[in-house]
CSV table of C-alpha atoms in Angstrom, one decimal:
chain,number,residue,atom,x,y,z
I,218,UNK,CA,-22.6,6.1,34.0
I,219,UNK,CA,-24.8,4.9,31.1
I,220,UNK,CA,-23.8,2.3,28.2
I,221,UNK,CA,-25.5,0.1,26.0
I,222,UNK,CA,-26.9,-0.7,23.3
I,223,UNK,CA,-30.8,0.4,24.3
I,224,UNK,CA,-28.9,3.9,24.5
I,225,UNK,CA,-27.8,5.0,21.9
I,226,UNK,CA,-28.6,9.3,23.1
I,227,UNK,CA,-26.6,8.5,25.8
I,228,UNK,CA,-24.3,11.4,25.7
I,229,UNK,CA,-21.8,11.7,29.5
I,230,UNK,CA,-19.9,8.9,28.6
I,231,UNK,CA,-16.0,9.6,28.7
I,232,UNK,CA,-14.2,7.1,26.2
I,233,UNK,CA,-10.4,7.8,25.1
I,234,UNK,CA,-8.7,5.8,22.3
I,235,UNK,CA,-5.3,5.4,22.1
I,236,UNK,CA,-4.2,4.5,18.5
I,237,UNK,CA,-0.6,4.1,17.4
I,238,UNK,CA,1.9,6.7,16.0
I,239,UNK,CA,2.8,5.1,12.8
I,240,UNK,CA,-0.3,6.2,11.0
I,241,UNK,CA,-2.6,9.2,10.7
I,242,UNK,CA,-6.4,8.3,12.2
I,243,UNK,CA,-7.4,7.7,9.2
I,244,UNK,CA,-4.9,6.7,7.5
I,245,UNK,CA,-4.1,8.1,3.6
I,246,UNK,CA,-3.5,4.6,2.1
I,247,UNK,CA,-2.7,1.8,4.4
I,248,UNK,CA,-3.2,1.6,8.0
I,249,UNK,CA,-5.5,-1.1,9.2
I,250,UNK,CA,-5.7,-0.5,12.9
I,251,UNK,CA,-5.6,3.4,12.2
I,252,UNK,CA,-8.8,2.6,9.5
I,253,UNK,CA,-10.5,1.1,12.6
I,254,UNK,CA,-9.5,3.3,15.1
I,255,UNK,CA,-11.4,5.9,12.4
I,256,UNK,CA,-14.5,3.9,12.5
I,257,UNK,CA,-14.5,3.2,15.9
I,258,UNK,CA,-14.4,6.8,17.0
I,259,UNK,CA,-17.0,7.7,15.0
I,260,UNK,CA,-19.2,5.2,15.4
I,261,UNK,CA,-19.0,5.9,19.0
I,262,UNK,CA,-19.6,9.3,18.4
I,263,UNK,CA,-22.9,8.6,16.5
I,264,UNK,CA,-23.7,6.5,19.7
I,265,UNK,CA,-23.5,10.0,22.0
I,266,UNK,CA,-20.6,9.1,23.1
I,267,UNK,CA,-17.8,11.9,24.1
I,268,UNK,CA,-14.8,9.9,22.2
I,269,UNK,CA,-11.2,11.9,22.5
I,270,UNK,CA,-8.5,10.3,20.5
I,271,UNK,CA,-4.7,9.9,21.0
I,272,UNK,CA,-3.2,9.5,17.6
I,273,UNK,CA,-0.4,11.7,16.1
I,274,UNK,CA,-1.0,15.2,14.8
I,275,UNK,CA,-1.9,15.4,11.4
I,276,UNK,CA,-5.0,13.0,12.2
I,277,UNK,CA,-8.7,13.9,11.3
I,278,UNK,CA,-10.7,13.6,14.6
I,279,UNK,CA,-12.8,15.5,16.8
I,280,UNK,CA,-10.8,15.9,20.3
I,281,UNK,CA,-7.6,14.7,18.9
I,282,UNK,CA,-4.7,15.2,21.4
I,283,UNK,CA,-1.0,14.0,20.2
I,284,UNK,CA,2.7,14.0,20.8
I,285,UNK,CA,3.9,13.7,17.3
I,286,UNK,CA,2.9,16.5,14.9
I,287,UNK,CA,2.6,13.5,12.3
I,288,UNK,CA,3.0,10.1,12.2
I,289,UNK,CA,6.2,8.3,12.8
I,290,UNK,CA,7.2,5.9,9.9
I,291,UNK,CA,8.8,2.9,9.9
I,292,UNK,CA,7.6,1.9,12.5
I,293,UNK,CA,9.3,2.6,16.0
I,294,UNK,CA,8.8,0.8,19.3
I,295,UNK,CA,10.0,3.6,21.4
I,296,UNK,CA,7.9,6.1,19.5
I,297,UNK,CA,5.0,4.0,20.4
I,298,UNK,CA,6.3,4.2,24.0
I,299,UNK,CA,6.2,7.8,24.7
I,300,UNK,CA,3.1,7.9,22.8
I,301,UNK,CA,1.2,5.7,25.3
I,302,UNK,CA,3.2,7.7,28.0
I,303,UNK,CA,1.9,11.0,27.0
I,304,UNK,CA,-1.6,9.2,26.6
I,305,UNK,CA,-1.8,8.1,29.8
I,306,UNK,CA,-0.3,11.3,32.0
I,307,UNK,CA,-3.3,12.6,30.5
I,308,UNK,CA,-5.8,10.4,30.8
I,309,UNK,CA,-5.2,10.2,34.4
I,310,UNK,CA,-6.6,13.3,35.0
I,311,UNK,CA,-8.6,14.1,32.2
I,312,UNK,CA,-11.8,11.7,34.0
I,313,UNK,CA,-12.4,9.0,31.5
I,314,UNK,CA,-15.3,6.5,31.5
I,315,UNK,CA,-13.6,3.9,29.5
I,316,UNK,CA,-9.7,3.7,28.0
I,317,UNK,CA,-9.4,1.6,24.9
I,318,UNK,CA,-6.1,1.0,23.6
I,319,UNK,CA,-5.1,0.2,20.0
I,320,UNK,CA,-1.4,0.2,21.1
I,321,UNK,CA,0.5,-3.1,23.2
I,322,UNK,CA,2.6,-0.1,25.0
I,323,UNK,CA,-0.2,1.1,26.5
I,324,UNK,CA,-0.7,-1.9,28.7
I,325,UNK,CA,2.8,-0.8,30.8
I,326,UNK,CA,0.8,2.2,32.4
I,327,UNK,CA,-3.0,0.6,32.7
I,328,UNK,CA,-2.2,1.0,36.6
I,329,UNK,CA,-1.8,4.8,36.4
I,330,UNK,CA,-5.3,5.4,34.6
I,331,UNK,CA,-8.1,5.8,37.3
I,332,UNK,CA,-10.4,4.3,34.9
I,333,UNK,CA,-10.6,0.7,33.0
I,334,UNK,CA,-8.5,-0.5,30.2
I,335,UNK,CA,-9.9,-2.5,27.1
I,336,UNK,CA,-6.8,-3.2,25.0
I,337,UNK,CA,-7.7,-5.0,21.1
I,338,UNK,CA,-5.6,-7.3,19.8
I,339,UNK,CA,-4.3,-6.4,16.5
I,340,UNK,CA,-1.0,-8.8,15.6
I,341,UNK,CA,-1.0,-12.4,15.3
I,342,UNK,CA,0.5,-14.7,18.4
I,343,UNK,CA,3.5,-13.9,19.2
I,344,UNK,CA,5.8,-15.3,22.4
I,345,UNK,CA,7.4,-12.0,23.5
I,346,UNK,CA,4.1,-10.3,23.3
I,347,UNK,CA,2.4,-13.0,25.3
I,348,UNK,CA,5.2,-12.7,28.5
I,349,UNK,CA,4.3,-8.9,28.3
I,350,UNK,CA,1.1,-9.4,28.5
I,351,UNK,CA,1.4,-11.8,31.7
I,352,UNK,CA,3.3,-9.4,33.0
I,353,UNK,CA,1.7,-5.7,32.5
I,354,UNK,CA,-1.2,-4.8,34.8
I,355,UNK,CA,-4.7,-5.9,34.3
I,356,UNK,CA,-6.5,-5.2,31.4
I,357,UNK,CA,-9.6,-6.8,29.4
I,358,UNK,CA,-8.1,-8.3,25.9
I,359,UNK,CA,-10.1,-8.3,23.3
I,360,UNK,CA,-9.8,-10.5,20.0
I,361,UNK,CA,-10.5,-9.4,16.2
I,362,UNK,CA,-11.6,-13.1,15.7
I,363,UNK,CA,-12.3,-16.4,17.1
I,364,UNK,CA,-9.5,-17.7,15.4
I,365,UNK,CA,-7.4,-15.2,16.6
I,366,UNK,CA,-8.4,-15.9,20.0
I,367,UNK,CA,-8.1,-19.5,20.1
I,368,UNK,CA,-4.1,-19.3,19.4
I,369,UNK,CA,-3.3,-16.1,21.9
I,370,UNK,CA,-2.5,-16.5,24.9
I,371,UNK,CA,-3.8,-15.2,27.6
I,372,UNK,CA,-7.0,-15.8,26.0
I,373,UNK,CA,-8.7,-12.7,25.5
I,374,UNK,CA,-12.4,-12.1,27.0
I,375,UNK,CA,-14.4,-11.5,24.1
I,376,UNK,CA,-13.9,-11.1,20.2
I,377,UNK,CA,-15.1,-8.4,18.5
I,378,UNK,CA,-15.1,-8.4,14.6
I,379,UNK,CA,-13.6,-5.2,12.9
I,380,UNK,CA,-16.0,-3.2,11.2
I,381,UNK,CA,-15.9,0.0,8.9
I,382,UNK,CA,-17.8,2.9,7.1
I,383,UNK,CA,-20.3,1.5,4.8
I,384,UNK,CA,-20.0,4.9,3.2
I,385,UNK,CA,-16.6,4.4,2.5
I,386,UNK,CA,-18.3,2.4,-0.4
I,387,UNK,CA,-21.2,4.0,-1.0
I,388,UNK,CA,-22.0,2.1,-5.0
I,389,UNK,CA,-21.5,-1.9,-5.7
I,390,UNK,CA,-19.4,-1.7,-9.0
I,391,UNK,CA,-20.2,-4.2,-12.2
I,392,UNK,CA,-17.1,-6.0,-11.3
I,393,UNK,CA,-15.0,-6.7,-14.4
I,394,UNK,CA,-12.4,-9.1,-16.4
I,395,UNK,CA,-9.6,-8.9,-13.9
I,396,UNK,CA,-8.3,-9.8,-10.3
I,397,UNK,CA,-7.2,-7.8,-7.4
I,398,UNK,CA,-4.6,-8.3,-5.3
I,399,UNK,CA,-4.7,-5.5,-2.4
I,400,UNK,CA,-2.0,-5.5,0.9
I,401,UNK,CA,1.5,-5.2,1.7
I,402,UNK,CA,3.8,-7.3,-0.2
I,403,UNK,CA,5.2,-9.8,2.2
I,404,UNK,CA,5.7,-13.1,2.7
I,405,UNK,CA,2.5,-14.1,4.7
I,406,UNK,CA,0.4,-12.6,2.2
I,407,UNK,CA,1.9,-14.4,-0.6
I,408,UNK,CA,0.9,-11.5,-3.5
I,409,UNK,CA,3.2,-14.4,-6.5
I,410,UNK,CA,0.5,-16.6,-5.3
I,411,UNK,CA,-2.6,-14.3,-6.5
I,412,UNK,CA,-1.1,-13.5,-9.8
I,413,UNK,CA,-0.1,-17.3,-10.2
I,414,UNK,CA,-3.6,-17.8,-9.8
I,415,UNK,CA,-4.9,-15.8,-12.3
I,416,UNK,CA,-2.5,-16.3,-14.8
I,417,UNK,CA,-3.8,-20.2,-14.7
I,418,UNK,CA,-7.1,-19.2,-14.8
I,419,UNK,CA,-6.0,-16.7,-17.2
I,420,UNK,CA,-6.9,-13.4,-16.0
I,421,UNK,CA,-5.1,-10.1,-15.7
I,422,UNK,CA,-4.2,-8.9,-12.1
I,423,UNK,CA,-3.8,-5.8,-10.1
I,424,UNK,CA,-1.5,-6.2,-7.5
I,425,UNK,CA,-1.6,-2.5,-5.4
I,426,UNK,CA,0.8,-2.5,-2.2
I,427,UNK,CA,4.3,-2.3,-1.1
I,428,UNK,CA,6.7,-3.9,0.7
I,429,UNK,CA,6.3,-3.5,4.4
I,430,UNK,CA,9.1,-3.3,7.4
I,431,UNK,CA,9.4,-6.2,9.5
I,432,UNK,CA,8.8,-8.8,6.9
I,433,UNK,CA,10.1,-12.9,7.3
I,434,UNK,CA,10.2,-13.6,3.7
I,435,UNK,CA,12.7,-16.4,3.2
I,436,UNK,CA,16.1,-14.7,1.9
I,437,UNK,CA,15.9,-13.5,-1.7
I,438,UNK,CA,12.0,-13.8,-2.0
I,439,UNK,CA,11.5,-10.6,-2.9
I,440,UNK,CA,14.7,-10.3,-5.6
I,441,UNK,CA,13.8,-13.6,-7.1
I,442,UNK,CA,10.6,-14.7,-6.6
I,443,UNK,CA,8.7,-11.2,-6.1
I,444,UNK,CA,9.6,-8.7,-8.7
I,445,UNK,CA,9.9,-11.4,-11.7
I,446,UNK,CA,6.4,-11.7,-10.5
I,447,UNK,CA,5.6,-8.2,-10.5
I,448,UNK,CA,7.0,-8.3,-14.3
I,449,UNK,CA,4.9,-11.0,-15.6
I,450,UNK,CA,2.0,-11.1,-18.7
I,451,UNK,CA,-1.1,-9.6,-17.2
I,452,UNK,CA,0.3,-8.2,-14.4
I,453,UNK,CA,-0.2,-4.1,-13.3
I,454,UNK,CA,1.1,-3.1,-10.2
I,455,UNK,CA,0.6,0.3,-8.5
I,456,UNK,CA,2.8,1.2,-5.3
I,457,UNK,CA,-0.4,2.4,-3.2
I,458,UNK,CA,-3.8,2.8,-3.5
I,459,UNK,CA,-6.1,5.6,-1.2
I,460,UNK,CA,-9.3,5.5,-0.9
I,461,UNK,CA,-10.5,7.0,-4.5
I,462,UNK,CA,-8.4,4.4,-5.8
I,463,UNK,CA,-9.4,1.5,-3.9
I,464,UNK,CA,-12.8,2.3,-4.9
I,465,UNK,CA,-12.5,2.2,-8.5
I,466,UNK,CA,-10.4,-1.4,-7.9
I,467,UNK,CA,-13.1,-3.1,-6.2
I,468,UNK,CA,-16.0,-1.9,-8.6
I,469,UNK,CA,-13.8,-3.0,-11.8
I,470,UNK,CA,-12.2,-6.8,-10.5
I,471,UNK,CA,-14.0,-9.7,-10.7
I,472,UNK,CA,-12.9,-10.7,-7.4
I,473,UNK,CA,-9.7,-10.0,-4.7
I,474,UNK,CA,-7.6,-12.2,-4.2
I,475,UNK,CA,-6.6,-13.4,-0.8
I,476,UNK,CA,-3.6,-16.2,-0.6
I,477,UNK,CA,-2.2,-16.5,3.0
I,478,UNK,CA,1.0,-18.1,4.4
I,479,UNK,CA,-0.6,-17.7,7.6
I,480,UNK,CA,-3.2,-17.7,10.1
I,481,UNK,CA,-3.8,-14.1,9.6
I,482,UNK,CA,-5.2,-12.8,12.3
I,483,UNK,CA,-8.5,-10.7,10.7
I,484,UNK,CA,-7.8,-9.4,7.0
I,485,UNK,CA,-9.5,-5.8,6.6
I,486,UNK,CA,-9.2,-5.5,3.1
I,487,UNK,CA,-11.6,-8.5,2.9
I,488,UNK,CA,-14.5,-6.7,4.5
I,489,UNK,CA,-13.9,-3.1,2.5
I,490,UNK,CA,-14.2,-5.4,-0.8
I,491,UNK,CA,-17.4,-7.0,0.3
I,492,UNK,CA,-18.4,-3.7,1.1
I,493,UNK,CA,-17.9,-2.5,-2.2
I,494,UNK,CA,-19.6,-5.6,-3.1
I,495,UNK,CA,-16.7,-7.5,-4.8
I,496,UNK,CA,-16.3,-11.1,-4.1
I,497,UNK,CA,-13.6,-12.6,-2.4
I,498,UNK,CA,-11.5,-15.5,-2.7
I,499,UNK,CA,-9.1,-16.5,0.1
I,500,UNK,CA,-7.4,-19.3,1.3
I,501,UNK,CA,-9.2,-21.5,3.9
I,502,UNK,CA,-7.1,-20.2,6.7
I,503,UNK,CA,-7.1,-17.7,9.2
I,504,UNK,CA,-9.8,-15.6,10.1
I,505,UNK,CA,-11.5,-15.6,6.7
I,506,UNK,CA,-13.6,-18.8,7.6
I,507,UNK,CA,-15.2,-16.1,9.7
I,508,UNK,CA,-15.2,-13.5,6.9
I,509,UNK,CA,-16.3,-14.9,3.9
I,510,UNK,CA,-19.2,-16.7,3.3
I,511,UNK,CA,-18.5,-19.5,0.6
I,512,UNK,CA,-20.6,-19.6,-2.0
I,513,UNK,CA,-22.0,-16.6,-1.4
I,514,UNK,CA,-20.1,-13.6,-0.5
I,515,UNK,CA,-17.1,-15.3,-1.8
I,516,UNK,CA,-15.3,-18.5,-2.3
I,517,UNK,CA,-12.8,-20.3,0.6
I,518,UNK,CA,-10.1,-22.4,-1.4
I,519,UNK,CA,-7.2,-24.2,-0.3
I,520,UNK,CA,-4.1,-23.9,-3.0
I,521,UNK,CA,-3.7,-21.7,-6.0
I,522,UNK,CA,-5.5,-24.6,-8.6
I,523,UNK,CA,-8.5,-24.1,-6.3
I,524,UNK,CA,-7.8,-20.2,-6.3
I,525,UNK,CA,-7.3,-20.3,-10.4
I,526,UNK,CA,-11.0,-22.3,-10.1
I,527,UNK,CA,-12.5,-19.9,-7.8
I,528,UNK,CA,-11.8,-16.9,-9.6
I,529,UNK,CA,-13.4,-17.6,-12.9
I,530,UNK,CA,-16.4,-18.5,-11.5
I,531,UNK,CA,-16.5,-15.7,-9.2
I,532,UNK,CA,-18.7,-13.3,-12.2
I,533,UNK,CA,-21.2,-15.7,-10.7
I,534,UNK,CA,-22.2,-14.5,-7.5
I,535,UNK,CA,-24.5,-11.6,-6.5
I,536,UNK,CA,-22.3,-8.4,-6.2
I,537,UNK,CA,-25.1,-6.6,-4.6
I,538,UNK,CA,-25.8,-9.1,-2.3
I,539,UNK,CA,-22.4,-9.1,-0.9
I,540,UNK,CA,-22.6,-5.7,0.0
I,541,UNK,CA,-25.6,-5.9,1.6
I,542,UNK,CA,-24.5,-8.8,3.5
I,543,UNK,CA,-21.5,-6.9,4.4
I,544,UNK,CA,-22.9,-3.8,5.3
I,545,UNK,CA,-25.0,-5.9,7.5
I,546,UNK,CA,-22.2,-7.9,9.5
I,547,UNK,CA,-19.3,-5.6,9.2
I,548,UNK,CA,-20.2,-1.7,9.9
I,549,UNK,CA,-19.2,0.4,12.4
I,550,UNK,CA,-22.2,0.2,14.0
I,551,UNK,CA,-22.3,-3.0,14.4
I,552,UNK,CA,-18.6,-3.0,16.1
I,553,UNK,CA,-18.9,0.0,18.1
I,554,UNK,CA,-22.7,-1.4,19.8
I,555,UNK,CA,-20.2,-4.7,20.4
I,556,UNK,CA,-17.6,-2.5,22.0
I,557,UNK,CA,-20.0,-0.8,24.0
I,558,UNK,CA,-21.7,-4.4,25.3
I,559,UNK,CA,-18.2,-4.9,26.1
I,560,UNK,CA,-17.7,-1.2,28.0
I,561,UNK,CA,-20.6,-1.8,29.9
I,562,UNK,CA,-19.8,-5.0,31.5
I,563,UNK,CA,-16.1,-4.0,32.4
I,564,UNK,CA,-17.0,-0.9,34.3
I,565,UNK,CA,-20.5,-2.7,35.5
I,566,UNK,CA,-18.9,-4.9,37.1
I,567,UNK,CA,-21.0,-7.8,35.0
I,568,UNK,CA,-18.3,-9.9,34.1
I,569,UNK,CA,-15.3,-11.1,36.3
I,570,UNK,CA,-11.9,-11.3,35.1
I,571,UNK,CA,-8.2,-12.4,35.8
I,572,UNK,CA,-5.3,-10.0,35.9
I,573,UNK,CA,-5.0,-10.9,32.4
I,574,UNK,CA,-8.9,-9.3,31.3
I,575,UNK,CA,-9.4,-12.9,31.3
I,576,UNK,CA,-12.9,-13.9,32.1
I,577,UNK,CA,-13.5,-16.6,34.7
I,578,UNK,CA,-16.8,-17.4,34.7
I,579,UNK,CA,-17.6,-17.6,30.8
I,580,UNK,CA,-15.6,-18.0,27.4
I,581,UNK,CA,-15.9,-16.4,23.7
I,582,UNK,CA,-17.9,-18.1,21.3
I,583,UNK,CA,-18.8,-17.7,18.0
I,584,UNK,CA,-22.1,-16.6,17.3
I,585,UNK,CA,-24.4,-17.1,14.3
I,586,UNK,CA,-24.1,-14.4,12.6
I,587,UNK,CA,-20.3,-14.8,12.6
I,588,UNK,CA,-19.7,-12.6,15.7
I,589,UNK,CA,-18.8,-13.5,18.8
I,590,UNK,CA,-20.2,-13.2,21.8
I,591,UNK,CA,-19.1,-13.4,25.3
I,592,UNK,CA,-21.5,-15.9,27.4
I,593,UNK,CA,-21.4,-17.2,30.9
């Protein structure tokens, strides 16, 4: 078996993905992990890689194998079980190099696969998640940022940074009058905070998104605090937004907005923006410290008077230098050659690791570039 990043012709080596059933790979309008997955596989695929991908059935992948003729929505954990079943019955005989797993139920049958698991994190700590994870068989956890890492436990082995198409946003727009909000509408994300923001620094705002199952919003935050929001002075709001649409948001705001509630975990829609080369603004929290650069690709604030600052002078800054920035540190080539680093040492043998995919002769730490590396 041959992996790395000095081969990128290399083309006899086996790697299955196992994404979720909730979303088609990739997904028509939101889907983070799907949107990865996406990348991921063909990324890989660029790399010579033979990538088959476990996703539901009205996905767009080469070698796509599924148990759901399309995706299963809200969300359903027992879906997601027989999923990862069907996924790994097959796997097990199918002769894979590498299994990486997009999916926490996969982690119950990484004893039956005959070849080594690397499971990405995707949620935010979580106590029930973490006595799973103690408890399912051994597996190499990856993070989707340092800060991520640094509040799961079991700590996972390395971080890896998300990264996507740059084609996805192929022109840097001339940016515009107005502010974007982009995400599900929830709580955490606090979408009254980014048009409370622009109204004081008195802007219009998009807000695209929708409510999202699962969400902890205090009782009656949507009723009263959300929609007489949604129905302010300045404010558009559009349910959904696919790609087309997305691209024509980022090339005409001034900047996204990003308020948080929370220590969110990695923030995709961050990267596609820079991408497009439209600035961001986000609360100092989370993963965007590792995100955005402030001052240049973007500005880090904490509160919405900071936020309201932030966005007027966000005309300011270089549009077509975030992109390039962007397409720089957050690409699909860039994650999939991190991936791979991480492929080669699991399977080489190069790093030890706990039960838990734990290493236990080296930790994760940030690099300068703002990716991680794993160093012993």
């Amino acid at each position: 078996m041959r992996l790395g990043r000095c081969a990128p012709t290399v083309s006899d080596v086996r790697i299955a993905l196992v994404s979720t059933p909730f979303v088609a790979v990739p997904p028509p309008a939101y889907g983070g992990t799907e949107l990865v997955v996406h990348a991921l596989a063909r990324a890989l695929a660029r790399a010579g890689h033979e990538v088959t991908v476990y996703a539901t059935g009205d996905s767009r992948v080469p070698r796509l194998r599924a148990l759901f003729a399309a995706a299963v929505w809200p969300p359903d954990p027992y879906a997601e079980l027989v999923h990862c079943r069907f996924a790994a019955r097959e796997i097990a005989t199918r002769g894979f190099d590498v299994v990486h797993a997009h999916a926490p139920a996969m982690l119950a049958f990484g004893d039956e696969l005959d070849a080594p698991l690397v499971y990405t994190v995707h949620h935010a700590a979580d106590p029930v998640l973490e006595r799973y994870y103690r408890a399912a068989p051994p597996a190499h956890h990856v993070a989707i940022s340092a800060r991520q890492a640094a509040l799961l436990a079991p700590a996972p082995g390395d971080v890896v940074h998300h990264g996507l198409e740059p084609e996805m946003y192929p022109d840097c727009g001339p940016g515009g009058g107005g502010v974007l909000f982009l995400g599900r509408l929830a709580w955490v994300k606090a979408p009254e905070l980014a048009i409370e923001a622009a109204r004081r620094a008195g802007l219009p705002v998009v807000v695209a998104g929708r409510a999202h199952p699962g969400d902890d919003a205090p009782a009656r935050w949507r009723e009263d605090v959300l929609e007489p929001a949604l129905r302010g002075p300045g404010v558009s709001w559009l349910s959904a937004a696919d790609l087309a649409m997305k691209r024509r948001l980022f090339a005409r705001s001034r900047a996204l907005a990003v308020p948080l509630r929370w220590d969110e975990p990695f923030g995709l829609v961050m990267i596609e923006a820079m991408l497009a080369g439209c600035p961001v603004v986000a609360e100092r929290r989370g993963a965007a410290p590792e995100i955005v650069e402030d001052g240049e690709t973007g500005f880090l604030v904490s509160g919405v008077d900071e936020m309201a600052d932030a966005l007027r002078r966000a005309e300011t800054l270089d549009r077509a230098a975030i992109q390039a920035r962007a397409r720089r540190l957050f690409s699909a080539q860039r994650m999939a050659a991190a991936y791979e680093a991480v492929y080669e040492r699991i399977v080489g043998g190069g790093v030890a690791v706990d039960r838990h995919g734990v290493a236990v002769d080296g930790a994760a730490v940030p690099g300068e570039d703002g990716w991680t590396t794993h160093v012993q």
